PDB file of C-alpha atoms in Angstrom:
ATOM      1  CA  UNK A   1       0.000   0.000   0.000  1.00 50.00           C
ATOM      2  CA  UNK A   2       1.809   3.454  -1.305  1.00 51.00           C
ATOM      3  CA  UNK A   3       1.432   6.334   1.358  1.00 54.00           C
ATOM      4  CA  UNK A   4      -0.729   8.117  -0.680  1.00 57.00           C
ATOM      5  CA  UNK A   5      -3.573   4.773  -0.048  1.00 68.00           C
ATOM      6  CA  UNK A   6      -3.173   4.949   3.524  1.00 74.00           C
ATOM      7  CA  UNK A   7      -5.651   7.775   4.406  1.00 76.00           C
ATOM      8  CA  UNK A   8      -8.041   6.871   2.352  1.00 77.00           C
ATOM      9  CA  UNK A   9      -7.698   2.934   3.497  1.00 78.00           C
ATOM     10  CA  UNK A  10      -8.010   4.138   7.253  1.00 82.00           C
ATOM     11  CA  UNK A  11     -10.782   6.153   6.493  1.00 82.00           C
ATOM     12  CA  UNK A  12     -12.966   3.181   4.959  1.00 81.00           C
ATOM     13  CA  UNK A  13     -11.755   1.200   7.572  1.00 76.00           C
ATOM     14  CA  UNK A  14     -13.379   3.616  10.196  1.00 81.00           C
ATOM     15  CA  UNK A  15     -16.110   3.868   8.316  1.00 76.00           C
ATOM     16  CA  UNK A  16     -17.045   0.317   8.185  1.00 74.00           C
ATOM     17  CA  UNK A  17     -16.357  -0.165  11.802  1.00 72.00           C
ATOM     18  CA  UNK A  18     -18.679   2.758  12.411  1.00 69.00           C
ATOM     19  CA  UNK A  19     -21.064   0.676  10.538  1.00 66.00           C
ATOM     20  CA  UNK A  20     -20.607  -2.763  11.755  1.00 64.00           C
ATOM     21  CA  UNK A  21     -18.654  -2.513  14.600  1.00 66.00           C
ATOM     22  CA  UNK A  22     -18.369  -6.476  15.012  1.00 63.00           C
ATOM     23  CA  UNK A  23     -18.248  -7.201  11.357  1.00 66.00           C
ATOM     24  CA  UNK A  24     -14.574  -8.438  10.220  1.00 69.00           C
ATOM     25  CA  UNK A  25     -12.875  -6.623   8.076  1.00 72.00           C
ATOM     26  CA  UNK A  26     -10.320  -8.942   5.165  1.00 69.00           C
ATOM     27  CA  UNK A  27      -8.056  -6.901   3.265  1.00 67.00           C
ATOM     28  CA  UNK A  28      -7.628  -8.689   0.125  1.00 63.00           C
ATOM     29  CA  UNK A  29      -4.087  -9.047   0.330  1.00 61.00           C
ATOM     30  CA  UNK A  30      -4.696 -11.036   3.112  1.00 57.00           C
ATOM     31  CA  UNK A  31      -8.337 -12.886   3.134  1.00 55.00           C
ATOM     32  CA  UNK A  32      -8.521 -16.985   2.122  1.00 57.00           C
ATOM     33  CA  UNK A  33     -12.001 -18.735   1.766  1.00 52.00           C
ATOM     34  CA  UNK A  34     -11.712 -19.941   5.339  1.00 54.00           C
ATOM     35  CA  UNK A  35     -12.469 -16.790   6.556  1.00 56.00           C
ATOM     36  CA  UNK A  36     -15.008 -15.716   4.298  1.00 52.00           C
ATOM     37  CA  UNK A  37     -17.107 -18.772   4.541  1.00 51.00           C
ATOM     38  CA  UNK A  38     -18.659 -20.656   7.838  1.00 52.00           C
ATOM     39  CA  UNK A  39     -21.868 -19.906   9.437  1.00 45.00           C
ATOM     40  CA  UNK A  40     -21.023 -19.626  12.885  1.00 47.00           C
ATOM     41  CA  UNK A  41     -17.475 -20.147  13.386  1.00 53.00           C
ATOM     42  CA  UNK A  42     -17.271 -16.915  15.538  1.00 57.00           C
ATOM     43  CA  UNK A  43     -21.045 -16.702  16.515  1.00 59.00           C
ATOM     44  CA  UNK A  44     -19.757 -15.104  20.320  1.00 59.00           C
ATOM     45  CA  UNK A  45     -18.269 -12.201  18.659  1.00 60.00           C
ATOM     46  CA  UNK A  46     -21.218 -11.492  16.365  1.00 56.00           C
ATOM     47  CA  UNK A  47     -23.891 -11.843  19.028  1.00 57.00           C
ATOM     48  CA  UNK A  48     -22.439  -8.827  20.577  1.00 55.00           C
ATOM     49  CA  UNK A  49     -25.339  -6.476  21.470  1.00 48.00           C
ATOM     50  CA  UNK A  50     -22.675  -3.645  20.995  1.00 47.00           C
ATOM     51  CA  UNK A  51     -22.273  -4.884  17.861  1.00 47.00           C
ATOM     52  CA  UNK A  52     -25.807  -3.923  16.702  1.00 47.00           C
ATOM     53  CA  UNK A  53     -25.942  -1.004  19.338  1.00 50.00           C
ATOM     54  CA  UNK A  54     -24.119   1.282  16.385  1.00 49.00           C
ATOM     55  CA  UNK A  55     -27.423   1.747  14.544  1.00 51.00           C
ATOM     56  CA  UNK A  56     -28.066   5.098  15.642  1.00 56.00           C
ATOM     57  CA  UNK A  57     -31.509   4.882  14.358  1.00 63.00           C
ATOM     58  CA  UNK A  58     -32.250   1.560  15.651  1.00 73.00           C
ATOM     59  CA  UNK A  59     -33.197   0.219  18.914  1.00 88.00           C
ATOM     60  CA  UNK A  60     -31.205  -2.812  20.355  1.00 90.00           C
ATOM     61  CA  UNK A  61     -31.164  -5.079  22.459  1.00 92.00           C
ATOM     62  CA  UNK A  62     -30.885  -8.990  23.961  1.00 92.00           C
ATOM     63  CA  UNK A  63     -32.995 -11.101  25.214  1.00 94.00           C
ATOM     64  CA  UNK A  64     -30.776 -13.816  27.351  1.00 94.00           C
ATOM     65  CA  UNK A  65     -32.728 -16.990  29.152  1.00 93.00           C
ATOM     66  CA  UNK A  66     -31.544 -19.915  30.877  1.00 93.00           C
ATOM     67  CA  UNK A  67     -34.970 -21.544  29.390  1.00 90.00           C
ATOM     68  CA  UNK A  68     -34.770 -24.039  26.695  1.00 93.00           C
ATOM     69  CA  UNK A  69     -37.028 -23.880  23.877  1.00 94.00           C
ATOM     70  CA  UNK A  70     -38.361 -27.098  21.553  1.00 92.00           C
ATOM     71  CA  UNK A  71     -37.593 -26.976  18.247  1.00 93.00           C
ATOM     72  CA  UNK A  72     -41.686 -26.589  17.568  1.00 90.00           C
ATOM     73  CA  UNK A  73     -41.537 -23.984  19.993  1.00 91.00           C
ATOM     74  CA  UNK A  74     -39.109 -22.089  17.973  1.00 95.00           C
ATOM     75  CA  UNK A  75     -40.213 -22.779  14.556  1.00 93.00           C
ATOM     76  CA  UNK A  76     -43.663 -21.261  15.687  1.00 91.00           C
ATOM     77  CA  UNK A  77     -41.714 -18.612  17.783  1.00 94.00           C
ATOM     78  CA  UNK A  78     -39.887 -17.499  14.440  1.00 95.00           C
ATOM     79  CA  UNK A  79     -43.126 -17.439  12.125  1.00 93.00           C
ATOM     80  CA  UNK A  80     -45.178 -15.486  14.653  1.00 92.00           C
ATOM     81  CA  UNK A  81     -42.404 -13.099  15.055  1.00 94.00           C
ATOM     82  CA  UNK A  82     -41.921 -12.569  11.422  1.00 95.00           C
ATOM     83  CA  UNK A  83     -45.597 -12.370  10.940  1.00 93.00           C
ATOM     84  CA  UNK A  84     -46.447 -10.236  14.114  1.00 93.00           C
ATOM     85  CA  UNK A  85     -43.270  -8.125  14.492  1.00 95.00           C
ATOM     86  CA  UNK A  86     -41.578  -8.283  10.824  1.00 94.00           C
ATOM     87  CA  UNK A  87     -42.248  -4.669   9.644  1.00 94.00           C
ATOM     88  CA  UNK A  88     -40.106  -3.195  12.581  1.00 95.00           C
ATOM     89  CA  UNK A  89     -37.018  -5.736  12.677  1.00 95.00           C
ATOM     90  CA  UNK A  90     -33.913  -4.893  11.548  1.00 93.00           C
ATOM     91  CA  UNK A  91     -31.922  -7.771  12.629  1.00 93.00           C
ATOM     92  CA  UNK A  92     -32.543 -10.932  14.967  1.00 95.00           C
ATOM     93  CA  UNK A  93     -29.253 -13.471  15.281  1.00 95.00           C
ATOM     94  CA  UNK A  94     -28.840 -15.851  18.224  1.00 94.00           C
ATOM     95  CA  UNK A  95     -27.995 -18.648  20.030  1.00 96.00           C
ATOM     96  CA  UNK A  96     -31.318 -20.399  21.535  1.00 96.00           C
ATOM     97  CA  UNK A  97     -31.059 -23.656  23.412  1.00 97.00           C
ATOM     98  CA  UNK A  98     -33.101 -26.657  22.778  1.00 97.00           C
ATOM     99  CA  UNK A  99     -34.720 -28.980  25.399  1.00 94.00           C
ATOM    100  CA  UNK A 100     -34.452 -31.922  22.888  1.00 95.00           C
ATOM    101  CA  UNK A 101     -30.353 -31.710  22.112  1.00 95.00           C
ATOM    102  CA  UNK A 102     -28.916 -29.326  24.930  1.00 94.00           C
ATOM    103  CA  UNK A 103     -24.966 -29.818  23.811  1.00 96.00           C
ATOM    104  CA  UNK A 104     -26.550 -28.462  20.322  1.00 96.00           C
ATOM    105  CA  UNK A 105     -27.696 -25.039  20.136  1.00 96.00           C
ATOM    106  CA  UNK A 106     -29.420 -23.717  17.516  1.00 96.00           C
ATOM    107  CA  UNK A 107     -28.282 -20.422  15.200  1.00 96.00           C
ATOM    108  CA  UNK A 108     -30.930 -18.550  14.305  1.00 95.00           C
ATOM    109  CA  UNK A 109     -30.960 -15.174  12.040  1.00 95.00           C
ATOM    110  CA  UNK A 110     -33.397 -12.987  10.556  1.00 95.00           C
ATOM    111  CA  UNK A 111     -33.651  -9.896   8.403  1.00 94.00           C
ATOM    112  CA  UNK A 112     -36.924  -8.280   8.881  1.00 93.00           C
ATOM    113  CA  UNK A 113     -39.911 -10.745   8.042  1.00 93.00           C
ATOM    114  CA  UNK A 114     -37.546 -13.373   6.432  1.00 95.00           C
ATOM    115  CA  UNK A 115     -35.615 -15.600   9.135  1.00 94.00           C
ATOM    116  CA  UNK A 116     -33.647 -18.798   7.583  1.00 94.00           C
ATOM    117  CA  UNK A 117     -34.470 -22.300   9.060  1.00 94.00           C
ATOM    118  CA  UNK A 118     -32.301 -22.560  12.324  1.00 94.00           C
ATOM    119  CA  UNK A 119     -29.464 -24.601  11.855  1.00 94.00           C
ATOM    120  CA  UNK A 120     -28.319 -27.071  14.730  1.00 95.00           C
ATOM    121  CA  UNK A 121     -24.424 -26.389  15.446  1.00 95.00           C
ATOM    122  CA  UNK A 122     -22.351 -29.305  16.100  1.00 95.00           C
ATOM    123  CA  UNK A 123     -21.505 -27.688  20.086  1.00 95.00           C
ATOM    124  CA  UNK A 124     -21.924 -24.710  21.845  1.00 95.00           C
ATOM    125  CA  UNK A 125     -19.356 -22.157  20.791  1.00 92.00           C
ATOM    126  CA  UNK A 126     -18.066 -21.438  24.363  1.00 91.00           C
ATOM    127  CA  UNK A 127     -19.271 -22.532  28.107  1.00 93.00           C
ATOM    128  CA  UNK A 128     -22.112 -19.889  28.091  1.00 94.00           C
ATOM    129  CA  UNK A 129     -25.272 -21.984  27.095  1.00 95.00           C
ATOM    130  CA  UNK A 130     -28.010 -20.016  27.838  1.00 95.00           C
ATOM    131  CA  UNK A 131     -30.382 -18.456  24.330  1.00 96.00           C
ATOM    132  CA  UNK A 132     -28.950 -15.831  23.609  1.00 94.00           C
ATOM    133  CA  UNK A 133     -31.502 -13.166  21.394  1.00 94.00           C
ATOM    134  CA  UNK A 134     -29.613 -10.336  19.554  1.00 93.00           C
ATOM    135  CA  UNK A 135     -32.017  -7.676  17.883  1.00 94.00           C
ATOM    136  CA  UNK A 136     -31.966  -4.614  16.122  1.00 93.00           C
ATOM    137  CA  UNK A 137     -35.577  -2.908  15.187  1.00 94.00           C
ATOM    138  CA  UNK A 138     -37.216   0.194  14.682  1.00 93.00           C
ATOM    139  CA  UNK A 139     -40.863   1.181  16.161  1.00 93.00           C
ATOM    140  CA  UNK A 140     -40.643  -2.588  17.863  1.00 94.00           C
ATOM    141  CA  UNK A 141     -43.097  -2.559  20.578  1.00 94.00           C
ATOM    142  CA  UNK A 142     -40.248  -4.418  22.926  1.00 94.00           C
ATOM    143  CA  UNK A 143     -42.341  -5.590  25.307  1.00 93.00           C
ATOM    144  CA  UNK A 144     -45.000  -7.434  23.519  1.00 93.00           C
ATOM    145  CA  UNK A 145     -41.875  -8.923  21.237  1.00 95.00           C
ATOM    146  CA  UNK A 146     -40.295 -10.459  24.440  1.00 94.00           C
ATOM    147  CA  UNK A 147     -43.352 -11.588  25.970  1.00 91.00           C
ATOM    148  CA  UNK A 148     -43.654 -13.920  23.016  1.00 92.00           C
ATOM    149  CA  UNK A 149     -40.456 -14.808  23.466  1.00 94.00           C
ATOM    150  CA  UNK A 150     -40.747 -15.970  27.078  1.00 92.00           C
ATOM    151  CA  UNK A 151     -44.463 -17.583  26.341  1.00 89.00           C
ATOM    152  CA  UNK A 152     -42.483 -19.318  23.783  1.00 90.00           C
ATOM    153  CA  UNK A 153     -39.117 -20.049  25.906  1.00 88.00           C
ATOM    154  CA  UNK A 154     -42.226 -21.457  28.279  1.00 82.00           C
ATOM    155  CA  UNK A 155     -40.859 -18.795  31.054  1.00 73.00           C
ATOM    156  CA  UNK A 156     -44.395 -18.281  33.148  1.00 62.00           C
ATOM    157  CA  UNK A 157     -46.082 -14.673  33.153  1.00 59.00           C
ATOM    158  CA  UNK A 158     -49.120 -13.436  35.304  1.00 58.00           C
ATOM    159  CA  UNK A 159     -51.919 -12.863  32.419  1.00 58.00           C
ATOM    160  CA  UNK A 160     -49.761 -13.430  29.330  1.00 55.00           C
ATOM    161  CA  UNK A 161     -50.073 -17.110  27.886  1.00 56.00           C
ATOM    162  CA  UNK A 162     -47.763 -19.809  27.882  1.00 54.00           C
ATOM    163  CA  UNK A 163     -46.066 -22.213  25.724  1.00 50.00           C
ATOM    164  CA  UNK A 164     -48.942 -25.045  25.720  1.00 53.00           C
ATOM    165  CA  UNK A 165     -51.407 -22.250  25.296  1.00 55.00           C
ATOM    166  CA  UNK A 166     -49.695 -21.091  22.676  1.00 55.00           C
ATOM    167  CA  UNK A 167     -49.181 -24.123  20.517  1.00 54.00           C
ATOM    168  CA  UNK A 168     -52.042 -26.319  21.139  1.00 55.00           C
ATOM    169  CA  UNK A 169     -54.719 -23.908  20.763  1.00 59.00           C
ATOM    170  CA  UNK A 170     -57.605 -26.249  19.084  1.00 58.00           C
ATOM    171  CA  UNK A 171     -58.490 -23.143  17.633  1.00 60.00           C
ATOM    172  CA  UNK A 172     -55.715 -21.625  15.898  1.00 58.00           C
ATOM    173  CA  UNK A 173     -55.667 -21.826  12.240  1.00 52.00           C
ATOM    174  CA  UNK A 174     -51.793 -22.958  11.215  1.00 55.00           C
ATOM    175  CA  UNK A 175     -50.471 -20.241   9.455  1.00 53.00           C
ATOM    176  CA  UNK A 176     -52.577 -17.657  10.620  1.00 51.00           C
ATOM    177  CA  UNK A 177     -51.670 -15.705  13.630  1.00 48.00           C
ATOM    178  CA  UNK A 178     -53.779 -12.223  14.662  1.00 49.00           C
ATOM    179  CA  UNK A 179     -51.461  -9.019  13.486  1.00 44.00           C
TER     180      UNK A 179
END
């Protein structure tokens, strides 16, 4: 890199930090596959709340719970979350434990309405294995957002449903949930 480069390459450099504070940054001098490609090889450093705390527009937060969830109870978790809450996420990533393989977590990530099917990592990245929520929204009523969370995590709440309510409602239409 001539000295004339430098500014502007430390300049981009803060700038992307600015943006993604723990986003990785490869110079291409320097960057092999490896490191480009993996789904969760560094998930602690990406679930960093101060990570998405940069958005200076957008409202962050985490949502940590010893509770397990079951994989149902996430899947339906995930689509009423998209379907209730959608319009004002950002950003959801975590780590959320599962009752039915608790050395396994499950990675979970979302971009507004759109989450991908959790995937089921081999371990736990580190000793920490509690779910670990990481989201970034804007106009997100927080509190009805993690009271689904806990009625799905099965955490008990005065007034407020809970997981078995939730899921084997003889009335609920599959696929339809109230907006």
């Amino acid at each position: 890199m001539s000295n004339s480069t430098a500014p502007g390459i430390a300049a981009l450099h803060a700038r992307l930090t600015s943006l993604n504070p723990g986003a990785a940054i490869l110079a291409d001098d320097g960057a092999d596959a490896a490191a480009l490609t993996g789904i969760a090889d560094d998930v602690t450093r990406w679930l960093a709340v101060d990570a998405i705390a940069a958005h200076r527009s957008a409202d962050a937060f985490a949502l940590v719970r010893d509770a397990a969830f079951t994989r149902g109870a996430l899947e339906a978790f995930l689509d009423e979350a998209a379907t209730r809450f959608g319009d004002a996420l950002l950003r959801v990533k975590g780590l959320v434990a599962l009752s039915e393989s608790p050395d396994r977590p499950a990675l979970v990530r979302g971009l507004g309405s759109v989450f991908a099917l959790p995937v089921i990592l081999p371990a736990w990245p580190g000793a920490d294995r509690r779910t670990r929520l990481a989201v970034a929204a804007t106009n997100l009523d927080r509190a009805a957002f993690t009271a689904l969370f806990d009625a799905y995590a099965g955490s008990p709440a005065v007034d407020t449903p809970d997981r078995a309510a939730m899921m084997d409602n003889p009335l609920a239409l599959p696929g339809l949930r109230p907006r």
